PDB file of C-alpha atoms and ligand atoms in Angstrom:
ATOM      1  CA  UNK G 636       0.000   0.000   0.000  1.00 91.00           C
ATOM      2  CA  UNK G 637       1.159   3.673  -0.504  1.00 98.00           C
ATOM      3  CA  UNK G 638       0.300   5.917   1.675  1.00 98.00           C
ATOM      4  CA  UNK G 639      -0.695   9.772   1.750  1.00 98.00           C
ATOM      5  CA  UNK G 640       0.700  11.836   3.989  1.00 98.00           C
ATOM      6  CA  UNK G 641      -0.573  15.239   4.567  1.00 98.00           C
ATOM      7  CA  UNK G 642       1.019  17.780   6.341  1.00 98.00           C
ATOM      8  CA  UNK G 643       2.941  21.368   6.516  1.00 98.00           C
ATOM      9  CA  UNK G 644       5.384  21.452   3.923  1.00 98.00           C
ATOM     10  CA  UNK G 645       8.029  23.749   5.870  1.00 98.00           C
ATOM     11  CA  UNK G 646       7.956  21.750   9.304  1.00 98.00           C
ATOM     12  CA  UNK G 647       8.742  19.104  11.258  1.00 98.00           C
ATOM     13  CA  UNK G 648       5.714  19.553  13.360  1.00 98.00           C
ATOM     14  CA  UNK G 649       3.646  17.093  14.308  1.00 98.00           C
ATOM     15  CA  UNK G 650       4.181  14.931  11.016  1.00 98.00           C
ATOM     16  CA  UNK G 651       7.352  14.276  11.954  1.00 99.00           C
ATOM     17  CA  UNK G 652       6.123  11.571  14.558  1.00 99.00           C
ATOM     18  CA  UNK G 653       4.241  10.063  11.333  1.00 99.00           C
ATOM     19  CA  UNK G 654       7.214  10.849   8.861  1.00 99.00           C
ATOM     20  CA  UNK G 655       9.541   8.814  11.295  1.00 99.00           C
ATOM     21  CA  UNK G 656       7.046   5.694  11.380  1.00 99.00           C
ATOM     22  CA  UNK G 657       6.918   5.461   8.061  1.00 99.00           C
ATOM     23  CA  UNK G 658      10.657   5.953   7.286  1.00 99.00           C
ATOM     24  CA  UNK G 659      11.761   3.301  10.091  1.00 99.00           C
ATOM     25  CA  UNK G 660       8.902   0.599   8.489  1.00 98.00           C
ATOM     26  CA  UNK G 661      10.448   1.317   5.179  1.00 98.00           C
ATOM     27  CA  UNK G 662       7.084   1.937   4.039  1.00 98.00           C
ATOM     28  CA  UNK G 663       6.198   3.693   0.521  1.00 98.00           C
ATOM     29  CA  UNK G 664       4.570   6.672   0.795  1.00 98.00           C
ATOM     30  CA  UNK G 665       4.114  10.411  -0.284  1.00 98.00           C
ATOM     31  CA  UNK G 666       4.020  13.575   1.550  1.00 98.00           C
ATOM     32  CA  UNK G 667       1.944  15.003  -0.053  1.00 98.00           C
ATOM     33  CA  UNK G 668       2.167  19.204   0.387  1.00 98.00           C
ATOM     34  CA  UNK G 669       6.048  18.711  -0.158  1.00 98.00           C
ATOM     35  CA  UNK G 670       5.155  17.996  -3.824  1.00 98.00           C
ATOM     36  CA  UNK G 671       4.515  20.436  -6.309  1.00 98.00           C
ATOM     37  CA  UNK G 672       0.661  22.326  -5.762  1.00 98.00           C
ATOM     38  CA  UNK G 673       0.597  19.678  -2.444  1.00 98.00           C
ATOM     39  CA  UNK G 674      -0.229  22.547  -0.273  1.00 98.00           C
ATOM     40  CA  UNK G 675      -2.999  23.440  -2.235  1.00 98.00           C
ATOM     41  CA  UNK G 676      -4.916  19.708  -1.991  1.00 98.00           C
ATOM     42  CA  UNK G 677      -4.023  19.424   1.614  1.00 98.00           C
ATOM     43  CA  UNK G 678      -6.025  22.628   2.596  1.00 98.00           C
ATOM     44  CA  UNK G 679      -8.919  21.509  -0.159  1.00 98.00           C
ATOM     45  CA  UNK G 680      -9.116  18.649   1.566  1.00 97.00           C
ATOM     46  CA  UNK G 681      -9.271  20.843   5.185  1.00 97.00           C
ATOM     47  CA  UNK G 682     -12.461  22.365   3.770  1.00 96.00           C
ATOM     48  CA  UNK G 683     -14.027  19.503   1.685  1.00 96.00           C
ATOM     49  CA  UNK G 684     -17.569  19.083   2.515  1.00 96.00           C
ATOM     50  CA  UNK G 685     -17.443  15.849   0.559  1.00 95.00           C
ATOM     51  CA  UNK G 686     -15.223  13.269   3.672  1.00 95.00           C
ATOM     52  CA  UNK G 687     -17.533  11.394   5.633  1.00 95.00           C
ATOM     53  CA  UNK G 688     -14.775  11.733   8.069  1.00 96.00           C
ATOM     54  CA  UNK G 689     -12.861  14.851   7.710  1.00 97.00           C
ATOM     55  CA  UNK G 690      -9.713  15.579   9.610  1.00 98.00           C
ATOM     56  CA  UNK G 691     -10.003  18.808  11.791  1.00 98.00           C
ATOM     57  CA  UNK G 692      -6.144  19.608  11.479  1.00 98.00           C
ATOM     58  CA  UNK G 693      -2.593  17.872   9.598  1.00 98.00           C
ATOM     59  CA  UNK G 694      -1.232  15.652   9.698  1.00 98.00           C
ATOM     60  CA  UNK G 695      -3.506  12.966   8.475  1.00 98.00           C
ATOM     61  CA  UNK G 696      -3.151  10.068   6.147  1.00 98.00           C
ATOM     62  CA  UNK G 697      -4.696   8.411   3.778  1.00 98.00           C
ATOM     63  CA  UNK G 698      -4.066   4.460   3.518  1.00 98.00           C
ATOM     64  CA  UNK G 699      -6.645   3.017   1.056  1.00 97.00           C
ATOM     65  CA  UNK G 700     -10.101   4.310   1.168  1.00 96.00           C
ATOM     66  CA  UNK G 701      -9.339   5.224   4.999  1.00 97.00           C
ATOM     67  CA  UNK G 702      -8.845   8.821   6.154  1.00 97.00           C
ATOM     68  CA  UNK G 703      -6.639   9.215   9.065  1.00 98.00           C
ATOM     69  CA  UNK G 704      -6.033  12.309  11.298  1.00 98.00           C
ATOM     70  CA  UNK G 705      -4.863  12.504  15.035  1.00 98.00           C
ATOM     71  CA  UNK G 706      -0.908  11.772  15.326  1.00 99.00           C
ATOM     72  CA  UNK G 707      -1.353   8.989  18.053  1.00 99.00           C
ATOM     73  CA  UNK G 708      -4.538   8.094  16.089  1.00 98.00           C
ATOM     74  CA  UNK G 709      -2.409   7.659  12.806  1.00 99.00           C
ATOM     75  CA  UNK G 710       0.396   5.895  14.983  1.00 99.00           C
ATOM     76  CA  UNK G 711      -2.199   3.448  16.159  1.00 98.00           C
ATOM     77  CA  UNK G 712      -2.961   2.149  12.682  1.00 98.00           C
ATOM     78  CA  UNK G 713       0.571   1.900  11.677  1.00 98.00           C
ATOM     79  CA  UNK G 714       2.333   0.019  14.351  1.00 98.00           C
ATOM     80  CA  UNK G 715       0.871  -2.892  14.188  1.00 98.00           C
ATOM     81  CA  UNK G 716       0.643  -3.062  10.593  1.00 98.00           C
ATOM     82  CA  UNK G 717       4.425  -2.324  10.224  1.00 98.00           C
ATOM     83  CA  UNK G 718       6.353  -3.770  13.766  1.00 98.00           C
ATOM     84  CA  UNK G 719       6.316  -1.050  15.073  1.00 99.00           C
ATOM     85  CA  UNK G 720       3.456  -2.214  17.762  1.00 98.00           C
ATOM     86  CA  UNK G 721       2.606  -5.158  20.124  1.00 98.00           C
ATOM     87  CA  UNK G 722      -0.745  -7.099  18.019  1.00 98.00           C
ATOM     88  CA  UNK G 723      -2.036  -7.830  21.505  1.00 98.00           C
ATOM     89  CA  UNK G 724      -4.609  -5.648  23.257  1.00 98.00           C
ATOM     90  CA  UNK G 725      -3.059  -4.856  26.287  1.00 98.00           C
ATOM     91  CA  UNK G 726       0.431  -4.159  24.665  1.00 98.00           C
ATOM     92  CA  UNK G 727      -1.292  -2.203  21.954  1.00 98.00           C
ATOM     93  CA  UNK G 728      -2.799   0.372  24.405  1.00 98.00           C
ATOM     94  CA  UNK G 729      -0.257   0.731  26.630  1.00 98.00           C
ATOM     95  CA  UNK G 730       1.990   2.115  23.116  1.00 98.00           C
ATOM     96  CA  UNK G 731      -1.214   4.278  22.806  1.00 99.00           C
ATOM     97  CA  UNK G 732      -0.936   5.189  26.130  1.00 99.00           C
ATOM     98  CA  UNK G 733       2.508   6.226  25.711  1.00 99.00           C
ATOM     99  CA  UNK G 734       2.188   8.114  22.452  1.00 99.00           C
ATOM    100  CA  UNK G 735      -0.857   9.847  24.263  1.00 99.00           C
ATOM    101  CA  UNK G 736       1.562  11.293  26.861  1.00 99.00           C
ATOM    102  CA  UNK G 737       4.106  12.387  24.462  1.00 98.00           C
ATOM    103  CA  UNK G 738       1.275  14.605  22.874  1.00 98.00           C
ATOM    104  CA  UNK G 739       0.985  16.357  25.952  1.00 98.00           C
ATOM    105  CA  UNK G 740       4.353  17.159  25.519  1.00 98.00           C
ATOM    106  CA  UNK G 741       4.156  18.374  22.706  1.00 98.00           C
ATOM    107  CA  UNK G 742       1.441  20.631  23.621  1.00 98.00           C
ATOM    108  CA  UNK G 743       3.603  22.122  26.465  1.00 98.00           C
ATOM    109  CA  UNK G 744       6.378  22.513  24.265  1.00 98.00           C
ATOM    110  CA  UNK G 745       4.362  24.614  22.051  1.00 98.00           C
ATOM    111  CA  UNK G 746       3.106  26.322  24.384  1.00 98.00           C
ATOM    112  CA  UNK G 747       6.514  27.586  25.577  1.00 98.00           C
ATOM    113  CA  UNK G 748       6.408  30.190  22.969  1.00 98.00           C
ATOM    114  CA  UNK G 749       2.877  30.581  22.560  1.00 98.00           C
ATOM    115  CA  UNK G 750       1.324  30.461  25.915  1.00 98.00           C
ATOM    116  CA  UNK G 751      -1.878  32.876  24.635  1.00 98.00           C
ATOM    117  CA  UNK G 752      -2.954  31.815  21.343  1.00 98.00           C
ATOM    118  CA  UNK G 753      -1.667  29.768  18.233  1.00 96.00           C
ATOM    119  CA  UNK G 754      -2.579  32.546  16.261  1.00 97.00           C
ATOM    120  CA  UNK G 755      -0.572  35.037  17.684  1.00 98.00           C
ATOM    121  CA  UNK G 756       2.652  35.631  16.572  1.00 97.00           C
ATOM    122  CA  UNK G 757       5.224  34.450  19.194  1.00 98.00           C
ATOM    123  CA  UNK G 758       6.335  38.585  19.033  1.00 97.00           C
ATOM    124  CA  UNK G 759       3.135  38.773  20.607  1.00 98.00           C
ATOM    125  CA  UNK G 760       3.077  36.854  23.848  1.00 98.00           C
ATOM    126  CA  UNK G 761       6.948  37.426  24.606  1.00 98.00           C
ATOM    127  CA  UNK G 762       6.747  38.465  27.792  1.00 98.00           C
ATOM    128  CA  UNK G 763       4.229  35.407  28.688  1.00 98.00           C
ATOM    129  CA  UNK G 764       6.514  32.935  26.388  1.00 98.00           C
ATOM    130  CA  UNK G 765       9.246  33.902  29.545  1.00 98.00           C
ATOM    131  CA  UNK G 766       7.143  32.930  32.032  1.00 98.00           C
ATOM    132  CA  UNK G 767       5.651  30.023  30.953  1.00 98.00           C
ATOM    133  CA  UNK G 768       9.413  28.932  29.689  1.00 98.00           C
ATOM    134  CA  UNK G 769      10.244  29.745  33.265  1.00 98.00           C
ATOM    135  CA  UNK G 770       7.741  27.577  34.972  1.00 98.00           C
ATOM    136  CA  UNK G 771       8.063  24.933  32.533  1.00 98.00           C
ATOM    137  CA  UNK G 772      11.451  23.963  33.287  1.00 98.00           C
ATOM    138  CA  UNK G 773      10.646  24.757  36.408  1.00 98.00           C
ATOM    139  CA  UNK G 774       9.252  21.067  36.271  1.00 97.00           C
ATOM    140  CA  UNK G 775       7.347  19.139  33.041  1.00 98.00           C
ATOM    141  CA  UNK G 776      10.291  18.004  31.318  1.00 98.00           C
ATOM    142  CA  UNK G 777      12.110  16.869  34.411  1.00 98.00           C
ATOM    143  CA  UNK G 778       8.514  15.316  35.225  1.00 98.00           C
ATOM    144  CA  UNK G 779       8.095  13.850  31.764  1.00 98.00           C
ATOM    145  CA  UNK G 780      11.118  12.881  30.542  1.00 98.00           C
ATOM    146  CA  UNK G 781      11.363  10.874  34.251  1.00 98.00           C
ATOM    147  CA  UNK G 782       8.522   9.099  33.794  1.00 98.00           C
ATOM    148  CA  UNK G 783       9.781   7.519  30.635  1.00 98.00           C
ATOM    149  CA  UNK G 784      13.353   6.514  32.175  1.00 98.00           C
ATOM    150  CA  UNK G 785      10.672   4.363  35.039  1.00 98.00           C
ATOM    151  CA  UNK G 786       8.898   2.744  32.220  1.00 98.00           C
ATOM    152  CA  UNK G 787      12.539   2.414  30.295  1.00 98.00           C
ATOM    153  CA  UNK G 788      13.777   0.708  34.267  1.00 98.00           C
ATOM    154  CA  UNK G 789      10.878  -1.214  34.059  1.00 98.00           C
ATOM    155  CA  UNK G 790      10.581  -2.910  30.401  1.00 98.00           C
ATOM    156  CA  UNK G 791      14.436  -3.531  30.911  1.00 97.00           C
ATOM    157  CA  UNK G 792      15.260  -1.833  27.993  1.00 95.00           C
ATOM    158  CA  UNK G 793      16.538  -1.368  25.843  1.00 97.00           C
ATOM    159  CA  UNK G 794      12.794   0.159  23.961  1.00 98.00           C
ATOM    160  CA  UNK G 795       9.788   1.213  26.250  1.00 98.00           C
ATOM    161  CA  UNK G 796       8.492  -2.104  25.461  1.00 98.00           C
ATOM    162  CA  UNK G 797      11.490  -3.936  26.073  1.00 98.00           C
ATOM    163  CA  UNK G 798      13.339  -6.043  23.101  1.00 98.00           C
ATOM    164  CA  UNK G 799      11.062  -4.842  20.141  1.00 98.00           C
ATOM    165  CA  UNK G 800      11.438  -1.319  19.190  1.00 98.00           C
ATOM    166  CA  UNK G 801       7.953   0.461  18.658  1.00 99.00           C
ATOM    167  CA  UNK G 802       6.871   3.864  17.322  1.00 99.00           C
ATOM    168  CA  UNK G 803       7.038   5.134  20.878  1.00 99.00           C
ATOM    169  CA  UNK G 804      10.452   5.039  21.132  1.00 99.00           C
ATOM    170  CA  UNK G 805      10.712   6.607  17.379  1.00 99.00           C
ATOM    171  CA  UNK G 806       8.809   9.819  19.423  1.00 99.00           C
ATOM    172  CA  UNK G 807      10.669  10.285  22.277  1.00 99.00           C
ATOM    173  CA  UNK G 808      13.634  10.489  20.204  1.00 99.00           C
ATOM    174  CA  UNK G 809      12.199  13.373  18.631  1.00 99.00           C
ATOM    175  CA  UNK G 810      11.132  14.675  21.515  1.00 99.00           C
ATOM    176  CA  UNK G 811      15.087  14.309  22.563  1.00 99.00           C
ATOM    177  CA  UNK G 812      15.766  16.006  19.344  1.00 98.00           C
ATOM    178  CA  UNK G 813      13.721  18.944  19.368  1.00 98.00           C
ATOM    179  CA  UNK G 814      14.457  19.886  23.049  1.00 98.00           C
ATOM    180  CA  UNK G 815      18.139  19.876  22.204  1.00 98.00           C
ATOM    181  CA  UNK G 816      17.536  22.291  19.252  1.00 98.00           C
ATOM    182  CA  UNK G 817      14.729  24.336  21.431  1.00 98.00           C
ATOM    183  CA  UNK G 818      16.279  24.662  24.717  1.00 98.00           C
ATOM    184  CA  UNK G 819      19.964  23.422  24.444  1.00 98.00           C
ATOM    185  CA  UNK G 820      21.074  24.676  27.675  1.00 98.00           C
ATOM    186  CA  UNK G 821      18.063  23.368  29.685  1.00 98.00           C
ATOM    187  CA  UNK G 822      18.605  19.857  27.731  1.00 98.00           C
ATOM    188  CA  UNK G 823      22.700  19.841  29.005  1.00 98.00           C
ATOM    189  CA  UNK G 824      21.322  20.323  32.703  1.00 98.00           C
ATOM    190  CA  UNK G 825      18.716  17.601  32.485  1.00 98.00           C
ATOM    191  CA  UNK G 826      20.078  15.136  30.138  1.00 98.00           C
ATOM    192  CA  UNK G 827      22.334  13.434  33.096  1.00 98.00           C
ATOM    193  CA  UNK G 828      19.315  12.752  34.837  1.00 98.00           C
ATOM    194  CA  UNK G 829      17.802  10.880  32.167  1.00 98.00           C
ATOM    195  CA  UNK G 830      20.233   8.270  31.031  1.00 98.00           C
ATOM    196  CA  UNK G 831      18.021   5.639  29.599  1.00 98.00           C
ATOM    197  CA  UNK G 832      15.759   8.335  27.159  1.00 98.00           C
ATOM    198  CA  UNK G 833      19.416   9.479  25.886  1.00 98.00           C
ATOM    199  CA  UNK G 834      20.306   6.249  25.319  1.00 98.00           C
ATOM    200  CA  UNK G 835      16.767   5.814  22.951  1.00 98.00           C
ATOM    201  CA  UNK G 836      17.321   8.738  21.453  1.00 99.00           C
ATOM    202  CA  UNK G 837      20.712   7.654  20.340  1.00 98.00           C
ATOM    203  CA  UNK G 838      19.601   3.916  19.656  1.00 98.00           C
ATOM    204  CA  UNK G 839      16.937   5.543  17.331  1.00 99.00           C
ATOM    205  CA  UNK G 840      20.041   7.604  15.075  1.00 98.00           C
ATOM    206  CA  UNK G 841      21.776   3.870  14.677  1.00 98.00           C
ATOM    207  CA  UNK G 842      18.609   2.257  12.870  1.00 98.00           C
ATOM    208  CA  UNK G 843      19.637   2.232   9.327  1.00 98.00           C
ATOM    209  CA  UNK G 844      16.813   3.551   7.797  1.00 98.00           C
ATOM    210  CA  UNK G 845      16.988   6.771  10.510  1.00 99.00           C
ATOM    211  CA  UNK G 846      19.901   7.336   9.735  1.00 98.00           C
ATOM    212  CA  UNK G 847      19.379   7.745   5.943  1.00 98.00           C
ATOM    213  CA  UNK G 848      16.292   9.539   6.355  1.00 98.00           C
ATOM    214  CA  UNK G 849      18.143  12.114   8.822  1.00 98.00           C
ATOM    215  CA  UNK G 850      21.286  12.498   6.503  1.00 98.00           C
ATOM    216  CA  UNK G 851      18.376  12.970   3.562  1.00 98.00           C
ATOM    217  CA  UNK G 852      16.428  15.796   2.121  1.00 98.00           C
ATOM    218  CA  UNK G 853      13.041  14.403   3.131  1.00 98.00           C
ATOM    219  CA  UNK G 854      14.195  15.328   6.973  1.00 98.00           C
ATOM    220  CA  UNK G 855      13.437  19.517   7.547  1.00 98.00           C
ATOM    221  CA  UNK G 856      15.388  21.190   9.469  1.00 98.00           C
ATOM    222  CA  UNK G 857      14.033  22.929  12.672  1.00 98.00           C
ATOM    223  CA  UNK G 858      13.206  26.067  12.060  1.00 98.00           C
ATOM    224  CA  UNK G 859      10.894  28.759  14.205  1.00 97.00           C
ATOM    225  CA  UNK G 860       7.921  28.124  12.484  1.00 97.00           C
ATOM    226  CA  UNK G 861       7.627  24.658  13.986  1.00 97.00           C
ATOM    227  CA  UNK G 862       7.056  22.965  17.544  1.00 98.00           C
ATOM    228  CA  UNK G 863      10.313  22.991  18.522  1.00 98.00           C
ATOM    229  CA  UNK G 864      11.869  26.504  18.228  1.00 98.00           C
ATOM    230  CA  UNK G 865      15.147  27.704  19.516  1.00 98.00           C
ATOM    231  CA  UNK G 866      14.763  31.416  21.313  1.00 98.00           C
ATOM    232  CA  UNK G 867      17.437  32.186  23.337  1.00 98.00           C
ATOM    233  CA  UNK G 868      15.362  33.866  25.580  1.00 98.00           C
ATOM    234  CA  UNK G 869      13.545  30.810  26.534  1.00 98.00           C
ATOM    235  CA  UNK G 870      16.647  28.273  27.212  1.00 98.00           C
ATOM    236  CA  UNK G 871      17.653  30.334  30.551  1.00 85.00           C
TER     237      UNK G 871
HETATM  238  N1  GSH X  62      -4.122  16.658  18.424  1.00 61.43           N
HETATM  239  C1  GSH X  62      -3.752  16.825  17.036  1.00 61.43           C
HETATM  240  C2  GSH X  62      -3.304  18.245  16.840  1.00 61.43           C
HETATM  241  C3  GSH X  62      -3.197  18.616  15.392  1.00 61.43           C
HETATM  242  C4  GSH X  62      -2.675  20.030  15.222  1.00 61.43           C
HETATM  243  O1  GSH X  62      -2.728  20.868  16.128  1.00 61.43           O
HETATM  244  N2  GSH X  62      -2.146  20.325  14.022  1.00 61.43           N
HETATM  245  C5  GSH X  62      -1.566  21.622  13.774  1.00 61.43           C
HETATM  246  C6  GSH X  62      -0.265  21.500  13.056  1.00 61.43           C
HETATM  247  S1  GSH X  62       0.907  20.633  14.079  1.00 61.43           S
HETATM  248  C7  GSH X  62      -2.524  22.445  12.949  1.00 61.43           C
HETATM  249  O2  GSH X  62      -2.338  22.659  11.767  1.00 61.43           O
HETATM  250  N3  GSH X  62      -3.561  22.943  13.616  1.00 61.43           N
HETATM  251  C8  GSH X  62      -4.546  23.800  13.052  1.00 61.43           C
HETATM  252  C9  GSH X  62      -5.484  24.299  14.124  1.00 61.43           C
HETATM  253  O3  GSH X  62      -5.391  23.848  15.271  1.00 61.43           O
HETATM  254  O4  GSH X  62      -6.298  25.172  13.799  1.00 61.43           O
HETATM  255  C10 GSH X  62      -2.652  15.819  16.662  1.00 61.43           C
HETATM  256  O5  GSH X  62      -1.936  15.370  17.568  1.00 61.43           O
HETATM  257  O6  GSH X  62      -2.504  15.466  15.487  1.00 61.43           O
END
């Protein structure tokens, strides 16, 4: 099957959690608004009245006659269908479970610099970007980041699941990743504490088809438009 992957052209974003899925599986698929007049069908397909079950927001996929949206949603589909998920019930919503918490996260993260409203510019809520910046590593990553080196003590590594790598740990490497580029001072402080995420994160750069997708053009670089933005302001 191909698949159709819809999201921002310009970011890593939240597609990146899909685009690293599908790179590890080796599976075939395009994204979409990084092809010529993409864009354009991605946001017709954002305002189609025609989808039974419309997506309210990218990234979303289309596999077959199925329409997708929801990262963990997406994730959900995937793993199982490409290794990158226990079959099993139980094992299949406690990845779920984990993916769940890495999308709150996220939404911290982004909420770092903007704290009032997505559709402000970050120029905007400055002042509040500090403080929430301030309070945030104050606590959440130390709190979040933690929790994964437990479940990483208790699976016995060296994934969250134990032996068999899942999309999970594809995730927290990118959380690893974008915290590093967003807040690289904050990162040097913590990243001690957290030996067992590092060592993920760096397990996830060794799998061969990572790797090539990292060294690649397909991979975006951070930028400030994205999730993860670097303002020096923010890393105190
Ligand atoms: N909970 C959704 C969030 C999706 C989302 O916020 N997408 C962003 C891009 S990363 C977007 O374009 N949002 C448009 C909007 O919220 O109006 C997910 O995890 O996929």
């Amino acid at each position: 099957m191909r698949y159709e992957l819809y999201y921002w052209p310009e970011i890593q974003g939240r597609g990146e959690f899909i685009r690293l899925a599908l790179e590890e599986a080796g599976a075939s698929y395009a994204d979409v608004a990084r092809r010529k007049g993409g864009e354009d069908r991605l946001v017709a397909l954002l305002g189609s009245t025609r989808l039974d079950q419309p997506p309210f927001a990218p990234p979303f996929l289309k596999a077959g006659r199925l329409m997708i949206a929801q990262t963990a949603n997406i994730l959900q589909y995937l793993g199982p269908r490409h290794g990158l998920a226990p079959k099993n019930e139980q094992g299949g919503l406690w990845v779920h479970q984990l993916q769940l918490t890495i999308a709150d996260v996220v939404e911290e993260v982004h909420n770092t610099h903007h704290p009032i409203a997505s559709a402000l510019y970050y120029e905007q809520q400055r002042k509040e970007a500090k403080r929430y910046s301030r309070e945030f590593w104050r606590r959440r990553p130390q709190k979040y980041l933690g929790y994964f080196e437990r479940v990483l003590h208790r699976s016995g590594g060296p994934w969250l699941l134990g032996r068999r790598i899942s999309y999970a740990d594809l995730s927290l490497f990118q959380v690893v990743e974008g915290l590093r580029y967003a807040f690289p001072k904050s990162m040097r402080r913590l990243e001690p504490k957290i030996p067992g995420v590092v060592a993920v994160h760096d397990a996830v750069t060794e799998r061969p088809r990572i790797a090539a997708y990292l060294a690649s053009p397909r991979r975006i670089p951070f930028n400030e438009y994205g999730i993860f933005r670097h303002y020096k302001e923010l890393d105190a």
